[in-house]
Amino acid sequence: MIVVMKPDATPAEIQHVIQLVQQLGMKAHPIYGTERTVIAAIGSKRDECRQSVASSPGVESVVPILAPYKMASLEVKRERTVVRVGPLWVGNCHLGIIAGPCSVESYEQMLATARAVQAAGATALRGGAFKPRTSPYSFQGLKEEGLKILAAARQETGLPIVTEVLAASDVELVASYADVLQIGARNMQNYRLLEEAGASGKPVLLKRGPAATLEELLLAAEYILNAGNQNVILCERGIRT
Amino acid sequence: MIVVMKPDATPAEIQHVIQLVQQLGMKAHPIYGTERTVIAAIGSKRDECRQSVASSPGVESVVPILAPYKMASLEVKRERTVVRVGPLWVGNCHLGIIAGPCSVESYEQMLATARAVQAAGATALRGGAFKPRTSPYSFQGLKEEGLKILAAARQETGLPIVTEVLAASDVELVASYADVLQIGARNMQNYRLLEEAGASGKPVLLKRGPAATLEELLLAAEYILNAGNQNVILCERGIRT
Amino acid sequence: MIVVMKPDATPAEIQHVIQLVQQLGMKAHPIYGTERTVIAAIGSKRDECRQSVASSPGVESVVPILAPYKMASLEVKRERTVVRVGPLWVGNCHLGIIAGPCSVESYEQMLATARAVQAAGATALRGGAFKPRTSPYSFQGLKEEGLKILAAARQETGLPIVTEVLAASDVELVASYADVLQIGARNMQNYRLLEEAGASGKPVLLKRGPAATLEELLLAAEYILNAGNQNVILCERGIRT
Amino acid sequence: MIVVMKPDATPAEIQHVIQLVQQLGMKAHPIYGTERTVIAAIGSKRDECRQSVASSPGVESVVPILAPYKMASLEVKRERTVVRVGPLWVGNCHLGIIAGPCSVESYEQMLATARAVQAAGATALRGGAFKPRTSPYSFQGLKEEGLKILAAARQETGLPIVTEVLAASDVELVASYADVLQIGARNMQNYRLLEEAGASGKPVLLKRGPAATLEELLLAAEYILNAGNQNVILCERGIRT
């Protein structure tokens, strides 16, 4: 990280930051400019020590050098990830086509839809059994009955199933039926859910929240990756209707 | 609700919608205009029947007459809500002042802060024990230890405690220490959490999500109200930094 | 429009609204429900009379029946628009491919790019001569010199030129070189610019603003259409980086 | 600025960046870490040279050290700005109260409102003569007639006038009546308007755009400051309704 001192920082303040950086296990490279001093701290562990340096007297700001996400960057894992679930391949130029209705309504509906989307080239079937609803009075989905219908449609067609999970406490149930867990835009920063989905071992399709920045999306993915799950599919979303 | 027929809807399609509306237990008032027919359905139960009418042949759109939230409106509960927690009163022109640090760090920090904000006029103390962090590598809070520190600061000062709960599975623990459960902007549409917080019986401070509309905020509140909890404090937020 | 009366509206208030609706040249159809009265006003001219009705005593809300945009809807112009500019066709399942660099930098750069994108299948060439810059210190584009370079690249390749116009006062200049005027996301609600672009007679590519709703986008298009210009290309955008 | 080299950057690539930085008039301080090399470029002129360095072979990213805005920071102008317009003082703990209706409708309305808000403690009067309307069919304001009404209300009460200007070409007209030019949220990044408002010499009240970041807001202010106008009032806004 780079520590930017205030223009009027005193030599004692500069010296204090240099020592603090060294105590934190990094090498300090002070660079004395005409207007201000900047201290490059080499060997940092990203976010962790940043707060204590930033709050030292005479410090104007601390600028991170590396992206705040590790596992979501190509820096750590050099080759591009391909998530593979039967016929569904996503990543590194593989284009998966995941198709299906908003909600699972009945076995007949799902089977007819599954056959139609398969004929049209889809490589996975989607359908909501647990529905995130803006209103508590809207239909909330068929829940486990919907998951069973999805599994039956998979049985008939061979298409893997992508379906949304809304709560950390539902991950185990949904993962027992689904091939890919979908996390919706509204839950992109539901960290407990991200951790549970990560721990499930199932691939996760993570949708971008409305107004979320790219960095926020990648850090949300990092929660899943950090739980030991390398199979994360990022899905652009977030346009309002 | 108002059913707007397409300009070229046939008499049979119009008749079908009228019958459907009646079967759903509402009265149908067709109004034949010069360009199109509009059917007022009186006695509707808000969102529930809307889908089946909207997907009937010849229907262009279905316009709700009433707001989609009930309990969050003054329509149902005529007098304005005042949430009262010891010295903290919020609502109907009562202005609560909830103050404190971002994170609970230590007993000394919280006690000093609590005394300072109390002297400055605050009527409640806030501090994060569970912290929602964009990055999994950031400090996630002192958790239960932080809750104990908050409770100790309340013991010393008499200020009620407002603190964030991040997950449905933490509601019981947090509610056993806190006076008011805070739900952060990122969790505004974490419906399971809203339901659990509603069921806890504790007052809930609900923050508005970034880019959330007023209707989305009020419907999120409706999840809490619908769980039997009338003590919801709405908090404007959602400005990006 | 539908006028929703308050539950406790008096008969005199209801009568007053009925008369007001009639004075405004519409037919009033009162529907007396169990909880409240609703008055359907038929023959309305959209937005215009809504304010005076909405502010009458006893009125709770006024719900429009028709979309607030006219010319942007299929209601008025039944067949789908196809914008045609030489090889560039957009709309009604015609997919235009508009390609090129962010900024026009030099003739060599534009010509090489134009040939490359043409070989790859592009049907139009884009490049910024006037650049909207978050910072006043960033490069603002080559301006008219850039427009001349674009025109020269068109001369060589036959590709029509799509380029951004930033200000109402630049429309005449940009339109004298460009085949399609681009209006960027930040200017989606710069109404004077929309009107000038509409009046120019050139097709307009309108980008969706960050966080803009679909209705806001269509109403922005309506400004252009209302200036007599039917050639509007809508461009989804608005995802933050 | 700090130039972060890729982990596998070659010595020749590193040497090339060092020379480029020196050619651009800055001092280059290479810091050789265990995983990568970082080059601190001292004496930079903010944004200008960044592109050419960032596109050099072996460079991963370029991190600016200083904020991209100059005049909007306390770095350049050390004392806090106070905008003073008669009784309206804003900034450095002075709280201005600007009150009035959405639209100017009539002289009677404005005069009654002006007297009421003055009695209630307002230090300036607002009212829209040019209205930014989502729909082209909505009332667009009384325009110059509205400005005259505002001026008459000022004459009667002594309250300075704050009113919105929508287009660069209207700045001269609006500035001939108004004491403070208001730039609305939708025009926060209408750069031509910002420049014209800056050049007018009148204080400018700049509203934050929906979903705009703080940096975007400050850079919008920088456009006004950069036109020689130090009297910018920032106004938080940007919450959707």
PDB file of N, CA and C in Angstrom, chain B residues 208 211-215 236-241, chain D residues 208 211-215 236-241:
ATOM      1  N   ARG B 208     -32.844   2.045   4.241  1.00  0.00           N
ATOM      2  CA  ARG B 208     -33.219   1.979   2.827  1.00  0.00           C
ATOM      3  C   ARG B 208     -32.030   1.553   1.973  1.00  0.00           C
ATOM      4  N   ALA B 211     -30.482   2.787  -4.072  1.00  0.00           N
ATOM      5  CA  ALA B 211     -31.295   2.723  -5.285  1.00  0.00           C
ATOM      6  C   ALA B 211     -32.669   2.100  -5.064  1.00  0.00           C
ATOM      7  N   ALA B 212     -33.027   1.799  -3.819  1.00  0.00           N
ATOM      8  CA  ALA B 212     -34.363   1.245  -3.582  1.00  0.00           C
ATOM      9  C   ALA B 212     -35.412   2.344  -3.710  1.00  0.00           C
ATOM     10  N   THR B 213     -36.552   1.991  -4.276  1.00  0.00           N
ATOM     11  CA  THR B 213     -37.651   2.950  -4.349  1.00  0.00           C
ATOM     12  C   THR B 213     -38.381   2.989  -3.009  1.00  0.00           C
ATOM     13  N   LEU B 214     -39.182   4.035  -2.831  1.00  0.00           N
ATOM     14  CA  LEU B 214     -39.988   4.132  -1.615  1.00  0.00           C
ATOM     15  C   LEU B 214     -40.904   2.927  -1.475  1.00  0.00           C
ATOM     16  N   GLU B 215     -41.479   2.481  -2.599  1.00  0.00           N
ATOM     17  CA  GLU B 215     -42.401   1.349  -2.526  1.00  0.00           C
ATOM     18  C   GLU B 215     -41.674   0.084  -2.076  1.00  0.00           C
ATOM     19  N   GLU B 236     -33.677   6.642   6.200  1.00  0.00           N
ATOM     20  CA  GLU B 236     -33.209   7.016   4.869  1.00  0.00           C
ATOM     21  C   GLU B 236     -31.711   6.756   4.781  1.00  0.00           C
ATOM     22  N   ARG B 237     -31.324   6.153   3.749  1.00  0.00           N
ATOM     23  CA  ARG B 237     -29.914   5.886   3.504  1.00  0.00           C
ATOM     24  C   ARG B 237     -29.849   5.631   2.016  1.00  0.00           C
ATOM     25  N   GLY B 238     -28.776   5.177   1.535  1.00  0.00           N
ATOM     26  CA  GLY B 238     -28.783   4.792   0.142  1.00  0.00           C
ATOM     27  C   GLY B 238     -28.057   5.783  -0.732  1.00  0.00           C
ATOM     28  N   ILE B 239     -27.373   6.742  -0.106  1.00  0.00           N
ATOM     29  CA  ILE B 239     -26.504   7.611  -0.882  1.00  0.00           C
ATOM     30  C   ILE B 239     -25.147   6.931  -0.956  1.00  0.00           C
ATOM     31  N   ARG B 240     -24.620   6.831  -2.130  1.00  0.00           N
ATOM     32  CA  ARG B 240     -23.327   6.167  -2.304  1.00  0.00           C
ATOM     33  C   ARG B 240     -22.199   7.102  -1.895  1.00  0.00           C
ATOM     34  N   THR B 241     -21.098   6.520  -1.466  1.00  0.00           N
ATOM     35  CA  THR B 241     -19.934   7.362  -1.131  1.00  0.00           C
ATOM     36  C   THR B 241     -18.829   7.166  -2.162  1.00  0.00           C
TER      37      THR B 241
ATOM     38  N   ARG D 208     -26.642  16.748  -6.326  1.00  0.00           N
ATOM     39  CA  ARG D 208     -26.005  15.472  -6.618  1.00  0.00           C
ATOM     40  C   ARG D 208     -26.932  14.576  -7.426  1.00  0.00           C
ATOM     41  N   ALA D 211     -27.468   8.241  -7.831  1.00  0.00           N
ATOM     42  CA  ALA D 211     -26.440   7.209  -7.993  1.00  0.00           C
ATOM     43  C   ALA D 211     -25.058   7.783  -8.284  1.00  0.00           C
ATOM     44  N   ALA D 212     -24.899   9.095  -8.240  1.00  0.00           N
ATOM     45  CA  ALA D 212     -23.572   9.664  -8.469  1.00  0.00           C
ATOM     46  C   ALA D 212     -22.687   9.436  -7.246  1.00  0.00           C
ATOM     47  N   THR D 213     -21.422   9.150  -7.492  1.00  0.00           N
ATOM     48  CA  THR D 213     -20.484   9.011  -6.385  1.00  0.00           C
ATOM     49  C   THR D 213     -20.036  10.395  -5.922  1.00  0.00           C
ATOM     50  N   LEU D 214     -19.446  10.431  -4.729  1.00  0.00           N
ATOM     51  CA  LEU D 214     -18.913  11.697  -4.224  1.00  0.00           C
ATOM     52  C   LEU D 214     -17.868  12.263  -5.181  1.00  0.00           C
ATOM     53  N   GLU D 215     -17.030  11.386  -5.735  1.00  0.00           N
ATOM     54  CA  GLU D 215     -15.987  11.871  -6.633  1.00  0.00           C
ATOM     55  C   GLU D 215     -16.588  12.500  -7.886  1.00  0.00           C
ATOM     56  N   GLU D 236     -26.891  17.628  -1.341  1.00  0.00           N
ATOM     57  CA  GLU D 236     -27.151  16.188  -1.358  1.00  0.00           C
ATOM     58  C   GLU D 236     -28.551  15.955  -1.904  1.00  0.00           C
ATOM     59  N   ARG D 237     -28.652  15.052  -2.767  1.00  0.00           N
ATOM     60  CA  ARG D 237     -29.935  14.667  -3.338  1.00  0.00           C
ATOM     61  C   ARG D 237     -29.684  13.283  -3.913  1.00  0.00           C
ATOM     62  N   GLY D 238     -30.551  12.793  -4.664  1.00  0.00           N
ATOM     63  CA  GLY D 238     -30.221  11.556  -5.334  1.00  0.00           C
ATOM     64  C   GLY D 238     -30.906  10.361  -4.718  1.00  0.00           C
ATOM     65  N   ILE D 239     -31.836  10.610  -3.802  1.00  0.00           N
ATOM     66  CA  ILE D 239     -32.658   9.521  -3.304  1.00  0.00           C
ATOM     67  C   ILE D 239     -33.865   9.419  -4.227  1.00  0.00           C
ATOM     68  N   ARG D 240     -34.141   8.236  -4.685  1.00  0.00           N
ATOM     69  CA  ARG D 240     -35.262   8.035  -5.600  1.00  0.00           C
ATOM     70  C   ARG D 240     -36.575   8.029  -4.834  1.00  0.00           C
ATOM     71  N   THR D 241     -37.621   8.426  -5.513  1.00  0.00           N
ATOM     72  CA  THR D 241     -38.939   8.369  -4.856  1.00  0.00           C
ATOM     73  C   THR D 241     -39.785   7.271  -5.477  1.00  0.00           C
TER      74      THR D 241
END
